mmCIF file of C-alpha atoms in Angstrom:
data_model
loop_
_atom_site.group_PDB
_atom_site.id
_atom_site.type_symbol
_atom_site.label_atom_id
_atom_site.label_comp_id
_atom_site.label_asym_id
_atom_site.label_seq_id
_atom_site.Cartn_x
_atom_site.Cartn_y
_atom_site.Cartn_z
ATOM 1 C CA MET A 1 6.557 -1.560 19.487
ATOM 2 C CA SER A 2 9.650 0.273 20.678
ATOM 3 C CA LEU A 3 8.297 3.629 21.241
ATOM 4 C CA SER A 4 10.716 4.787 18.529
ATOM 5 C CA HIS A 5 9.186 2.295 15.991
ATOM 6 C CA ILE A 6 5.889 3.481 16.687
ATOM 7 C CA LEU A 7 6.711 7.155 16.072
ATOM 8 C CA LEU A 8 8.678 5.795 12.698
ATOM 9 C CA PHE A 9 5.840 4.334 11.627
ATOM 10 C CA THR A 10 3.009 6.947 12.061
ATOM 11 C CA ALA A 11 4.987 9.540 11.002
ATOM 12 C CA ASN A 12 5.607 7.565 7.458
ATOM 13 C CA ALA A 13 2.077 7.059 7.249
ATOM 14 C CA PHE A 14 1.524 10.937 7.769
ATOM 15 C CA GLY A 15 3.472 12.023 5.303
ATOM 16 C CA THR A 16 2.057 9.692 2.926
ATOM 17 C CA GLY A 17 -1.248 10.000 4.360
ATOM 18 C CA MET A 18 -0.790 14.384 3.473
ATOM 19 C CA ILE A 19 -0.813 13.860 0.018
ATOM 20 C CA MET A 20 -4.202 11.764 -0.054
ATOM 21 C CA PRO A 21 -6.455 13.759 -1.117
ATOM 22 C CA VAL A 22 -3.923 16.693 -2.931
ATOM 23 C CA LEU A 23 -2.334 14.363 -5.422
ATOM 24 C CA ALA A 24 -3.492 15.586 -8.717
ATOM 25 C CA LEU A 25 -3.900 18.924 -8.220
ATOM 26 C CA LEU A 26 -0.078 19.241 -6.988
ATOM 27 C CA TYR A 27 0.739 18.394 -9.354
ATOM 28 C CA LEU A 28 -1.750 20.492 -11.516
ATOM 29 C CA SER A 29 -0.350 23.592 -10.201
ATOM 30 C CA HIS A 30 3.651 22.513 -10.956
ATOM 31 C CA GLY A 31 3.797 21.714 -13.941
ATOM 32 C CA ALA A 32 1.362 19.312 -15.555
ATOM 33 C CA THR A 33 -1.469 20.016 -17.812
ATOM 34 C CA MET A 34 -4.850 17.534 -16.854
ATOM 35 C CA ALA A 35 -3.361 16.036 -20.217
ATOM 36 C CA THR A 36 -0.142 14.763 -18.598
ATOM 37 C CA LEU A 37 -1.032 14.104 -15.883
ATOM 38 C CA PRO A 38 -1.326 10.965 -15.985
ATOM 39 C CA ILE A 39 1.621 10.922 -17.935
ATOM 40 C CA CYS A 40 2.869 11.843 -14.073
ATOM 41 C CA THR A 41 1.201 9.174 -12.850
ATOM 42 C CA SER A 42 2.385 6.330 -15.276
ATOM 43 C CA ILE A 43 6.060 7.586 -14.069
ATOM 44 C CA SER A 44 5.989 7.116 -10.803
ATOM 45 C CA THR A 45 3.818 3.595 -11.236
ATOM 46 C CA ALA A 46 6.543 2.571 -13.639
ATOM 47 C CA VAL A 47 9.174 3.676 -11.857
ATOM 48 C CA VAL A 48 8.087 1.288 -8.584
ATOM 49 C CA VAL A 49 7.313 -1.491 -11.684
ATOM 50 C CA LEU A 50 10.484 -1.501 -12.491
ATOM 51 C CA LEU A 51 12.554 -0.910 -8.777
ATOM 52 C CA GLU A 52 9.594 -3.284 -7.144
ATOM 53 C CA LEU A 53 11.818 -6.566 -7.124
ATOM 54 C CA PRO A 54 15.127 -5.431 -7.002
ATOM 55 C CA SER A 55 14.890 -3.429 -4.227
ATOM 56 C CA GLY A 56 13.058 -6.253 -2.303
ATOM 57 C CA ILE A 57 16.724 -8.663 -3.632
ATOM 58 C CA MET A 58 18.816 -5.158 -2.528
ATOM 59 C CA SER A 59 16.773 -4.980 0.946
ATOM 60 C CA ASP A 60 17.522 -8.919 1.636
ATOM 61 C CA LEU A 61 21.336 -8.347 0.421
ATOM 62 C CA MET A 62 22.362 -5.015 1.891
ATOM 63 C CA GLY A 63 19.725 -4.956 4.287
ATOM 64 C CA ARG A 64 15.962 -3.429 5.760
ATOM 65 C CA LYS A 65 17.502 0.069 7.583
ATOM 66 C CA ARG A 66 20.082 0.086 4.162
ATOM 67 C CA VAL A 67 17.117 0.130 1.857
ATOM 68 C CA TYR A 68 14.797 2.311 3.804
ATOM 69 C CA LEU A 69 16.916 5.410 4.417
ATOM 70 C CA LEU A 70 17.705 5.486 0.413
ATOM 71 C CA SER A 71 13.680 5.853 0.039
ATOM 72 C CA ALA A 72 13.321 8.793 2.400
ATOM 73 C CA ALA A 73 16.061 10.140 1.372
ATOM 74 C CA CYS A 74 14.437 9.850 -2.220
ATOM 75 C CA MET A 75 11.438 10.951 -0.879
ATOM 76 C CA SER A 76 12.600 14.426 0.959
ATOM 77 C CA LEU A 77 14.354 15.509 -2.476
ATOM 78 C CA SER A 78 11.131 14.801 -4.325
ATOM 79 C CA TYR A 79 9.306 17.517 -2.204
ATOM 80 C CA LEU A 80 11.771 19.444 -1.893
ATOM 81 C CA LEU A 81 12.405 19.785 -6.190
ATOM 82 C CA LEU A 82 8.792 20.755 -6.302
ATOM 83 C CA LEU A 83 9.381 23.596 -4.435
ATOM 84 C CA PHE A 84 10.463 24.347 -7.844
ATOM 85 C CA SER A 85 8.734 22.871 -10.112
ATOM 86 C CA ASP A 86 7.026 25.105 -13.226
ATOM 87 C CA ARG A 87 8.493 22.391 -15.814
ATOM 88 C CA PHE A 88 6.083 18.645 -17.236
ATOM 89 C CA LEU A 89 9.995 17.851 -17.749
ATOM 90 C CA PHE A 90 11.374 18.941 -14.657
ATOM 91 C CA LEU A 91 7.622 17.366 -13.290
ATOM 92 C CA ALA A 92 8.606 13.934 -15.193
ATOM 93 C CA VAL A 93 11.892 13.573 -13.074
ATOM 94 C CA ILE A 94 10.221 14.352 -9.797
ATOM 95 C CA CYS A 95 8.459 12.183 -10.164
ATOM 96 C CA GLY A 96 10.229 9.113 -11.339
ATOM 97 C CA ILE A 97 12.028 9.527 -7.382
ATOM 98 C CA THR A 98 9.019 9.671 -5.527
ATOM 99 C CA GLY A 99 8.620 5.842 -7.332
ATOM 100 C CA ALA A 100 12.436 4.960 -6.266
ATOM 101 C CA SER A 101 11.431 5.977 -3.315
ATOM 102 C CA ARG A 102 8.221 3.708 -2.827
ATOM 103 C CA ALA A 103 9.772 1.090 -4.822
ATOM 104 C CA PHE A 104 12.505 1.385 -2.055
ATOM 105 C CA SER A 105 10.402 1.261 0.485
ATOM 106 C CA SER A 106 7.803 -1.781 0.105
ATOM 107 C CA GLY A 107 9.943 -4.859 2.142
ATOM 108 C CA THR A 108 11.804 -2.705 4.485
ATOM 109 C CA ILE A 109 11.009 -1.603 8.101
ATOM 110 C CA GLU A 110 8.042 -3.974 8.291
ATOM 111 C CA ALA A 111 10.074 -6.871 7.280
ATOM 112 C CA LEU A 112 12.211 -5.999 10.107
ATOM 113 C CA GLU A 113 9.880 -5.518 12.695
ATOM 114 C CA ILE A 114 8.192 -8.696 11.673
ATOM 115 C CA GLU A 115 11.223 -10.709 12.021
ATOM 116 C CA SER A 116 11.916 -8.492 15.593
ATOM 117 C CA TYR A 117 8.899 -9.787 16.278
ATOM 118 C CA MET A 118 8.843 -14.033 15.596
ATOM 119 C CA LYS A 119 13.033 -14.127 16.811
ATOM 120 C CA CYS A 120 11.361 -13.652 20.323
ATOM 121 C CA HIS A 121 8.052 -15.180 19.864
ATOM 122 C CA GLY A 122 8.302 -17.410 17.240
ATOM 123 C CA SER A 123 5.101 -17.540 14.502
ATOM 124 C CA GLN A 124 2.519 -16.965 17.071
ATOM 125 C CA GLY A 125 0.434 -14.443 17.690
ATOM 126 C CA LEU A 126 1.580 -12.953 14.326
ATOM 127 C CA GLU A 127 -1.249 -11.345 13.565
ATOM 128 C CA ALA A 128 -1.137 -9.772 17.002
ATOM 129 C CA ILE A 129 2.049 -7.064 14.883
ATOM 130 C CA ASN A 130 0.625 -7.202 12.094
ATOM 131 C CA SER A 131 -2.600 -5.786 13.219
ATOM 132 C CA GLU A 132 -0.800 -3.360 15.750
ATOM 133 C CA MET A 133 1.580 -1.529 12.450
ATOM 134 C CA ALA A 134 -1.880 -2.163 10.425
ATOM 135 C CA VAL A 135 -3.440 0.220 12.770
ATOM 136 C CA ILE A 136 -0.344 2.297 13.625
ATOM 137 C CA THR A 137 -0.028 3.042 9.877
ATOM 138 C CA ASN A 138 -4.568 3.587 9.505
ATOM 139 C CA ILE A 139 -3.643 6.791 12.481
ATOM 140 C CA GLY A 140 -0.825 8.200 10.570
ATOM 141 C CA THR A 141 -2.806 8.312 7.715
ATOM 142 C CA THR A 142 -5.658 9.222 8.845
ATOM 143 C CA LEU A 143 -3.845 12.358 10.480
ATOM 144 C CA GLY A 144 -1.849 12.903 7.474
ATOM 145 C CA SER A 145 -4.761 13.019 5.375
ATOM 146 C CA ILE A 146 -6.624 15.775 7.330
ATOM 147 C CA THR A 147 -3.451 17.677 7.177
ATOM 148 C CA GLY A 148 -3.201 17.434 3.884
ATOM 149 C CA GLY A 149 -6.986 18.407 3.024
ATOM 150 C CA PHE A 150 -6.610 21.481 5.310
ATOM 151 C CA LEU A 151 -3.161 22.752 4.133
ATOM 152 C CA GLY A 152 -4.110 21.612 0.115
ATOM 153 C CA ALA A 153 -6.961 25.000 0.569
ATOM 154 C CA LEU A 154 -4.760 27.467 2.552
ATOM 155 C CA GLY A 155 -4.539 29.326 -1.112
ATOM 156 C CA ASP A 156 0.046 29.624 -1.200
ATOM 157 C CA HIS A 157 0.685 27.147 -4.175
ATOM 158 C CA TYR A 158 0.977 24.076 -1.683
ATOM 159 C CA ARG A 159 4.015 25.594 -0.920
ATOM 160 C CA SER A 160 3.599 25.181 3.083
ATOM 161 C CA PHE A 161 2.240 22.128 2.497
ATOM 162 C CA LEU A 162 5.686 20.616 0.601
ATOM 163 C CA ILE A 163 8.075 22.261 3.238
ATOM 164 C CA ILE A 164 6.139 20.280 5.778
ATOM 165 C CA GLU A 165 6.917 17.239 3.845
ATOM 166 C CA PHE A 166 10.562 17.761 3.263
ATOM 167 C CA LEU A 167 10.793 18.235 6.894
ATOM 168 C CA LEU A 168 8.407 15.690 8.057
ATOM 169 C CA TYR A 169 10.964 12.895 5.332
ATOM 170 C CA LEU A 170 14.000 14.563 6.773
ATOM 171 C CA PHE A 171 13.326 13.456 10.062
ATOM 172 C CA LEU A 172 12.484 10.021 8.970
ATOM 173 C CA PHE A 173 15.744 9.648 7.430
ATOM 174 C CA ILE A 174 17.128 10.853 11.334
ATOM 175 C CA MET A 175 15.004 9.268 12.865
ATOM 176 C CA ALA A 176 15.536 5.831 11.320
ATOM 177 C CA ALA A 177 19.200 6.181 11.000
ATOM 178 C CA CYS A 178 19.222 6.309 14.869
ATOM 179 C CA PHE A 179 16.894 4.536 16.736
ATOM 180 C CA VAL A 180 15.961 1.031 14.223
ATOM 181 C CA ARG A 181 18.204 -1.665 14.841
ATOM 182 C CA GLU A 182 19.410 -3.450 12.391
ATOM 183 C CA ILE A 183 21.237 -7.637 13.406
ATOM 184 C CA ARG A 184 23.101 -8.727 9.949
ATOM 185 C CA PRO A 185 23.414 -12.593 9.715
ATOM 186 C CA GLU A 186 27.368 -13.123 9.546
ATOM 187 C CA THR A 187 28.446 -13.383 6.270
ATOM 188 C CA ALA A 188 31.712 -15.028 5.678
ATOM 189 C CA SER A 189 35.336 -13.083 5.049
ATOM 190 C CA SER A 190 34.928 -14.334 1.294
ATOM 191 C CA SER A 191 31.335 -13.496 -0.630
ATOM 192 C CA PRO A 192 30.410 -14.588 -3.823
ATOM 193 C CA PRO A 193 30.159 -11.530 -6.300
ATOM 194 C CA LEU A 194 27.386 -9.106 -6.093
ATOM 195 C CA ARG A 195 25.456 -11.067 -9.291
ATOM 196 C CA THR A 196 25.969 -14.707 -8.084
ATOM 197 C CA GLN A 197 24.034 -13.577 -5.162
ATOM 198 C CA LEU A 198 21.187 -11.518 -7.327
ATOM 199 C CA ASN A 199 21.591 -14.976 -9.008
ATOM 200 C CA GLY A 200 20.940 -17.253 -5.806
ATOM 201 C CA GLN A 201 17.864 -14.868 -4.288
ATOM 202 C CA LEU A 202 16.175 -15.111 -7.267
ATOM 203 C CA GLN A 203 16.163 -18.560 -7.138
ATOM 204 C CA ALA A 204 15.230 -18.758 -3.816
ATOM 205 C CA ILE A 205 11.777 -16.814 -4.911
ATOM 206 C CA ARG A 206 11.050 -19.158 -7.729
ATOM 207 C CA GLY A 207 11.745 -22.223 -5.402
ATOM 208 C CA CYS A 208 9.147 -20.612 -2.671
ATOM 209 C CA LEU A 209 6.321 -19.626 -6.114
ATOM 210 C CA GLU A 210 7.215 -23.386 -6.915
ATOM 211 C CA HIS A 211 7.054 -24.987 -3.191
ATOM 212 C CA SER A 212 4.236 -22.355 -1.435
ATOM 213 C CA ARG A 213 0.770 -22.899 -3.169
ATOM 214 C CA PRO A 214 -0.480 -20.197 -0.008
ATOM 215 C CA VAL A 215 1.815 -17.994 -1.395
ATOM 216 C CA SER A 216 1.670 -18.307 -4.703
ATOM 217 C CA ALA A 217 -2.383 -18.286 -4.737
ATOM 218 C CA ILE A 218 -1.888 -14.202 -2.769
ATOM 219 C CA ILE A 219 0.763 -13.268 -5.234
ATOM 220 C CA LEU A 220 -1.828 -13.722 -7.969
ATOM 221 C CA THR A 221 -4.462 -12.675 -6.009
ATOM 222 C CA ALA A 222 -2.511 -9.056 -5.893
ATOM 223 C CA VAL A 223 -3.344 -8.887 -8.914
ATOM 224 C CA ALA A 224 -6.622 -9.049 -9.100
ATOM 225 C CA LEU A 225 -6.789 -6.523 -5.526
ATOM 226 C CA GLY A 226 -4.418 -4.222 -7.392
ATOM 227 C CA MET A 227 -7.143 -3.673 -9.914
ATOM 228 C CA THR A 228 -9.858 -3.143 -7.645
ATOM 229 C CA TYR A 229 -7.921 -0.629 -5.699
ATOM 230 C CA CYS A 230 -6.606 1.165 -8.493
ATOM 231 C CA THR A 231 -10.439 1.368 -9.857
ATOM 232 C CA LEU A 232 -11.134 3.016 -6.361
ATOM 233 C CA GLU A 233 -8.358 5.541 -6.276
ATOM 234 C CA LEU A 234 -8.555 6.721 -10.084
ATOM 235 C CA TYR A 235 -12.353 7.487 -10.001
ATOM 236 C CA TRP A 236 -13.478 7.973 -6.181
ATOM 237 C CA GLN A 237 -12.667 11.697 -6.417
ATOM 238 C CA PRO A 238 -14.256 12.835 -9.455
ATOM 239 C CA ARG A 239 -17.589 10.027 -8.351
ATOM 240 C CA LEU A 240 -18.072 11.982 -4.913
ATOM 241 C CA GLN A 241 -17.760 15.370 -6.680
ATOM 242 C CA THR A 242 -20.996 14.491 -8.920
ATOM 243 C CA LEU A 243 -22.261 13.955 -5.787
ATOM 244 C CA LEU A 244 -21.652 16.915 -4.361
ATOM 245 C CA PRO A 245 -22.267 20.972 -3.930
ATOM 246 C CA PRO A 246 -19.473 23.960 -4.787
ATOM 247 C CA HIS A 247 -16.923 24.038 -3.088
ATOM 248 C CA PHE A 248 -16.247 21.419 -0.538
ATOM 249 C CA GLN A 249 -12.771 19.971 -1.424
ATOM 250 C CA TRP A 250 -12.305 19.450 2.513
ATOM 251 C CA ILE A 251 -14.795 16.724 2.482
ATOM 252 C CA PHE A 252 -12.079 14.595 0.740
ATOM 253 C CA GLY A 253 -9.770 14.537 3.685
ATOM 254 C CA PHE A 254 -12.767 13.708 5.640
ATOM 255 C CA ALA A 255 -13.829 10.584 2.817
ATOM 256 C CA VAL A 256 -9.758 8.856 3.450
ATOM 257 C CA PHE A 257 -10.219 9.497 7.650
ATOM 258 C CA LEU A 258 -13.092 6.772 6.705
ATOM 259 C CA GLY A 259 -11.429 4.907 4.752
ATOM 260 C CA CYS A 260 -8.657 4.732 7.690
ATOM 261 C CA VAL A 261 -10.804 3.766 9.992
ATOM 262 C CA GLY A 262 -13.189 1.164 7.892
ATOM 263 C CA ASN A 263 -9.494 -0.356 7.911
ATOM 264 C CA SER A 264 -8.170 0.257 10.752
ATOM 265 C CA PHE A 265 -11.724 -1.387 12.274
ATOM 266 C CA GLY A 266 -12.095 -4.105 10.156
ATOM 267 C CA ASN A 267 -7.675 -5.537 10.497
ATOM 268 C CA LYS A 268 -8.196 -5.252 14.196
ATOM 269 C CA GLN A 269 -11.488 -6.985 14.819
ATOM 270 C CA MET A 270 -10.614 -9.531 12.409
ATOM 271 C CA ALA A 271 -6.878 -10.156 15.018
ATOM 272 C CA LEU A 272 -9.182 -10.284 18.370
ATOM 273 C CA TRP A 273 -11.075 -12.550 16.632
ATOM 274 C CA LEU A 274 -8.807 -15.057 14.657
ATOM 275 C CA GLN A 275 -7.309 -14.995 18.731
ATOM 276 C CA HIS A 276 -10.660 -15.508 19.854
ATOM 277 C CA ARG A 277 -11.182 -18.931 17.938
ATOM 278 C CA ASN A 278 -7.228 -19.858 18.447
ATOM 279 C CA ASN A 279 -6.809 -22.697 17.051
ATOM 280 C CA ARG A 280 -10.394 -23.633 16.767
ATOM 281 C CA LEU A 281 -10.439 -22.579 13.018
ATOM 282 C CA SER A 282 -9.451 -24.824 10.218
ATOM 283 C CA ARG A 283 -6.414 -24.010 7.887
ATOM 284 C CA GLN A 284 -9.300 -24.341 5.943
ATOM 285 C CA GLY A 285 -11.770 -22.039 7.133
ATOM 286 C CA ILE A 286 -8.618 -19.602 7.672
ATOM 287 C CA TRP A 287 -8.150 -19.413 3.401
ATOM 288 C CA GLN A 288 -12.616 -19.553 3.591
ATOM 289 C CA LEU A 289 -12.412 -15.945 5.918
ATOM 290 C CA TYR A 290 -9.707 -15.048 3.405
ATOM 291 C CA TRP A 291 -11.826 -15.332 0.002
ATOM 292 C CA LEU A 292 -15.541 -14.277 1.539
ATOM 293 C CA PHE A 293 -13.518 -10.912 2.478
ATOM 294 C CA ARG A 294 -11.792 -10.383 -1.068
ATOM 295 C CA PHE A 295 -14.958 -10.466 -2.615
ATOM 296 C CA LEU A 296 -16.923 -8.255 -0.774
ATOM 297 C CA ALA A 297 -14.764 -5.468 -1.139
ATOM 298 C CA ILE A 298 -14.738 -5.730 -4.815
ATOM 299 C CA LEU A 299 -18.455 -5.825 -4.323
ATOM 300 C CA SER A 300 -18.180 -2.747 -2.474
ATOM 301 C CA VAL A 301 -16.611 -1.291 -4.867
ATOM 302 C CA VAL A 302 -19.642 -1.838 -7.439
ATOM 303 C CA ILE A 303 -21.564 -0.655 -5.198
ATOM 304 C CA LEU A 304 -19.934 2.513 -5.221
ATOM 305 C CA GLY A 305 -20.167 3.430 -8.910
ATOM 306 C CA PHE A 306 -23.366 3.771 -8.900
ATOM 307 C CA VAL A 307 -24.917 4.723 -5.169
ATOM 308 C CA GLN A 308 -27.064 7.958 -5.461
ATOM 309 C CA GLN A 309 -26.354 9.378 -1.766
ATOM 310 C CA VAL A 310 -23.638 11.032 -0.440
ATOM 311 C CA TRP A 311 -24.145 8.601 3.042
ATOM 312 C CA LEU A 312 -24.175 5.985 1.460
ATOM 313 C CA PHE A 313 -20.987 7.104 -1.023
ATOM 314 C CA PHE A 314 -18.799 7.290 2.603
ATOM 315 C CA LEU A 315 -20.802 4.115 3.522
ATOM 316 C CA VAL A 316 -20.031 1.957 1.083
ATOM 317 C CA PHE A 317 -16.398 3.679 1.216
ATOM 318 C CA ALA A 318 -15.873 2.875 4.513
ATOM 319 C CA LEU A 319 -17.325 -1.173 4.682
ATOM 320 C CA PHE A 320 -14.543 -1.347 0.961
ATOM 321 C CA TYR A 321 -12.372 -1.080 3.533
ATOM 322 C CA THR A 322 -13.123 -2.574 6.274
ATOM 323 C CA PHE A 323 -13.577 -5.543 4.014
ATOM 324 C CA ALA A 324 -9.741 -4.882 2.552
ATOM 325 C CA GLY A 325 -8.441 -4.633 6.154
ATOM 326 C CA ALA A 326 -9.992 -7.852 7.659
ATOM 327 C CA GLY A 327 -8.688 -9.171 4.399
ATOM 328 C CA ASP A 328 -5.000 -8.139 4.514
ATOM 329 C CA LEU A 329 -5.198 -9.666 8.379
ATOM 330 C CA ILE A 330 -5.723 -12.380 7.250
ATOM 331 C CA GLU A 331 -3.091 -12.605 4.101
ATOM 332 C CA ASN A 332 -0.375 -11.035 6.377
ATOM 333 C CA THR A 333 -0.610 -13.930 8.775
ATOM 334 C CA ILE A 334 -0.658 -16.602 6.487
ATOM 335 C CA PHE A 335 1.977 -14.299 4.436
ATOM 336 C CA HIS A 336 4.769 -13.754 6.761
ATOM 337 C CA THR A 337 4.270 -17.745 8.424
ATOM 338 C CA SER A 338 5.087 -19.631 4.672
ATOM 339 C CA ILE A 339 8.475 -17.476 4.012
ATOM 340 C CA GLU A 340 11.611 -17.435 5.489
ATOM 341 C CA ASN A 341 13.931 -14.624 6.631
ATOM 342 C CA ARG A 342 15.873 -14.490 4.309
ATOM 343 C CA GLN A 343 13.495 -14.139 1.463
ATOM 344 C CA ARG A 344 10.942 -12.194 3.343
ATOM 345 C CA ALA A 345 11.208 -8.314 1.748
ATOM 346 C CA SER A 346 12.188 -9.812 -1.909
ATOM 347 C CA MET A 347 9.037 -11.418 -1.214
ATOM 348 C CA MET A 348 7.040 -8.152 -0.419
ATOM 349 C CA SER A 349 8.119 -6.874 -2.505
ATOM 350 C CA LEU A 350 6.958 -9.331 -5.141
ATOM 351 C CA LEU A 351 3.354 -8.953 -3.394
ATOM 352 C CA SER A 352 3.869 -5.406 -3.930
ATOM 353 C CA LEU A 353 5.429 -5.387 -7.380
ATOM 354 C CA SER A 354 1.556 -7.717 -8.141
ATOM 355 C CA LEU A 355 -0.171 -5.340 -6.842
ATOM 356 C CA ARG A 356 0.815 -2.758 -9.032
ATOM 357 C CA GLY A 357 0.971 -4.412 -12.256
ATOM 358 C CA GLY A 358 -2.604 -4.776 -11.213
ATOM 359 C CA GLY A 359 -2.979 -1.016 -11.088
ATOM 360 C CA LEU A 360 -1.173 -1.288 -14.751
ATOM 361 C CA VAL A 361 -3.822 -3.260 -16.023
ATOM 362 C CA MET A 362 -6.293 -1.232 -14.839
ATOM 363 C CA SER A 363 -5.024 1.951 -16.014
ATOM 364 C CA LEU A 364 -4.951 0.224 -19.260
ATOM 365 C CA LEU A 365 -8.352 -1.041 -19.239
ATOM 366 C CA GLY A 366 -9.922 2.686 -17.701
ATOM 367 C CA SER A 367 -9.149 3.869 -21.024
ATOM 368 C CA VAL A 368 -10.621 1.639 -23.300
ATOM 369 C CA ILE A 369 -13.693 0.879 -21.814
ATOM 370 C CA THR A 370 -13.932 4.967 -20.633
ATOM 371 C CA ALA A 371 -13.325 6.021 -24.908
ATOM 372 C CA GLY A 372 -15.734 3.140 -25.845
ATOM 373 C CA LEU A 373 -18.478 2.576 -23.714
ATOM 374 C CA SER A 374 -18.385 5.516 -20.315
ATOM 375 C CA ALA A 375 -16.798 5.601 -16.981
ATOM 376 C CA ASP A 376 -19.200 4.255 -14.762
ATOM 377 C CA ALA A 377 -18.696 0.915 -16.948
ATOM 378 C CA VAL A 378 -15.551 0.478 -15.240
ATOM 379 C CA TRP A 379 -17.411 0.491 -11.914
ATOM 380 C CA LEU A 380 -18.748 -2.818 -13.282
ATOM 381 C CA LEU A 381 -16.199 -4.486 -15.931
ATOM 382 C CA ILE A 382 -13.126 -4.068 -13.888
ATOM 383 C CA PRO A 383 -13.892 -5.589 -10.658
ATOM 384 C CA GLY A 384 -15.937 -8.097 -12.314
ATOM 385 C CA LEU A 385 -12.574 -9.159 -14.133
ATOM 386 C CA ALA A 386 -11.222 -8.775 -10.768
ATOM 387 C CA ALA A 387 -13.935 -10.708 -9.142
ATOM 388 C CA VAL A 388 -13.288 -13.486 -11.936
ATOM 389 C CA MET A 389 -9.730 -14.210 -11.588
ATOM 390 C CA VAL A 390 -10.183 -14.526 -7.547
ATOM 391 C CA ALA A 391 -12.401 -17.058 -8.819
ATOM 392 C CA GLY A 392 -10.003 -18.520 -11.012
ATOM 393 C CA ILE A 393 -7.676 -18.971 -8.373
ATOM 394 C CA MET A 394 -9.478 -19.757 -5.429
ATOM 395 C CA ARG A 395 -10.207 -22.597 -7.560
ATOM 396 C CA SER A 396 -6.992 -23.651 -9.079
ATOM 397 C CA PHE A 397 -5.074 -23.250 -5.288
ATOM 398 C CA SER A 398 -7.759 -24.531 -3.030
ATOM 399 C CA VAL A 399 -5.098 -25.556 0.417
ATOM 400 C CA GLU A 400 -6.088 -27.633 1.986
#
């Protein structure tokens, strides 16, 4: 990767990491209440789900760079508007803009980087570029989460935080506009109508799902994984808060730091191990490894809901992201060698859509379980359902 692209990936992850320790508190300070807070996050998620696949198709048809620029512009605008938000309706509009930005960002610069690598090296060593992007992203997220945790504790109504985020995404827009280069394939002078192109792209996606068992298995597994991720993301802060003394808000950024370190470690170690094994590991062996790490990640979430010591919480939290990072590396390597460049952004958006869909399922089930049983039951029942789903997918989509 070029230095400019490394800086772009790091800054993008830094912005994402900053918001992670303070998202709920930020919304509560700018128009949300405890009753409307879930509505805000649901609006953002719903917009992502609605725009995820269309944004991927736009990226394939219009270019990755253009769609990423749109994403950076939307995110910069959302932070600028948050500075002046003090009402729920205004905040709801901002959440919609944020969701649109997240949808537009998926399957853009990552797809461009992978295609650039494959153009020079083919699919050989694809795990190396996937691991490099994951490590850079985790470094940026780690630095951002620590910074966000301290900025959130300043007590200035998050104004410093919002100004920095606004300037950061404005910087990302300028960086991408100046340094990202995309060579678009030559097209005929008389291009078919946009509707025809969209229909053709949808048919290509359908064909890929019908004829590629690895891609279908990964897309379906993403739903179960999304349920697991959402369980962790929604409930880890309240769970950790019950184990901590008062006035320990800064430590939430440290937890995110441990998660990023674990994810980078698992991703990098898996890349090194696969490179060391080279061609000695069979295709079936790679899939068995993939399923193993997905099950270990799910098991970690179950354990996390019932630990009683802070140090053990941090350990299991880091282990979850270690297992998730190792599984992600295997998944990305299989996924990107199974799809064509002209469908890459669309399929990446479909994969992201599956993750988000799993998160929405978890949100609905979590509300029912919490109301009918208890919050502790969510930590057992949702990952348990995810494990059953993964087992069924593994049995149905066994790849020789």
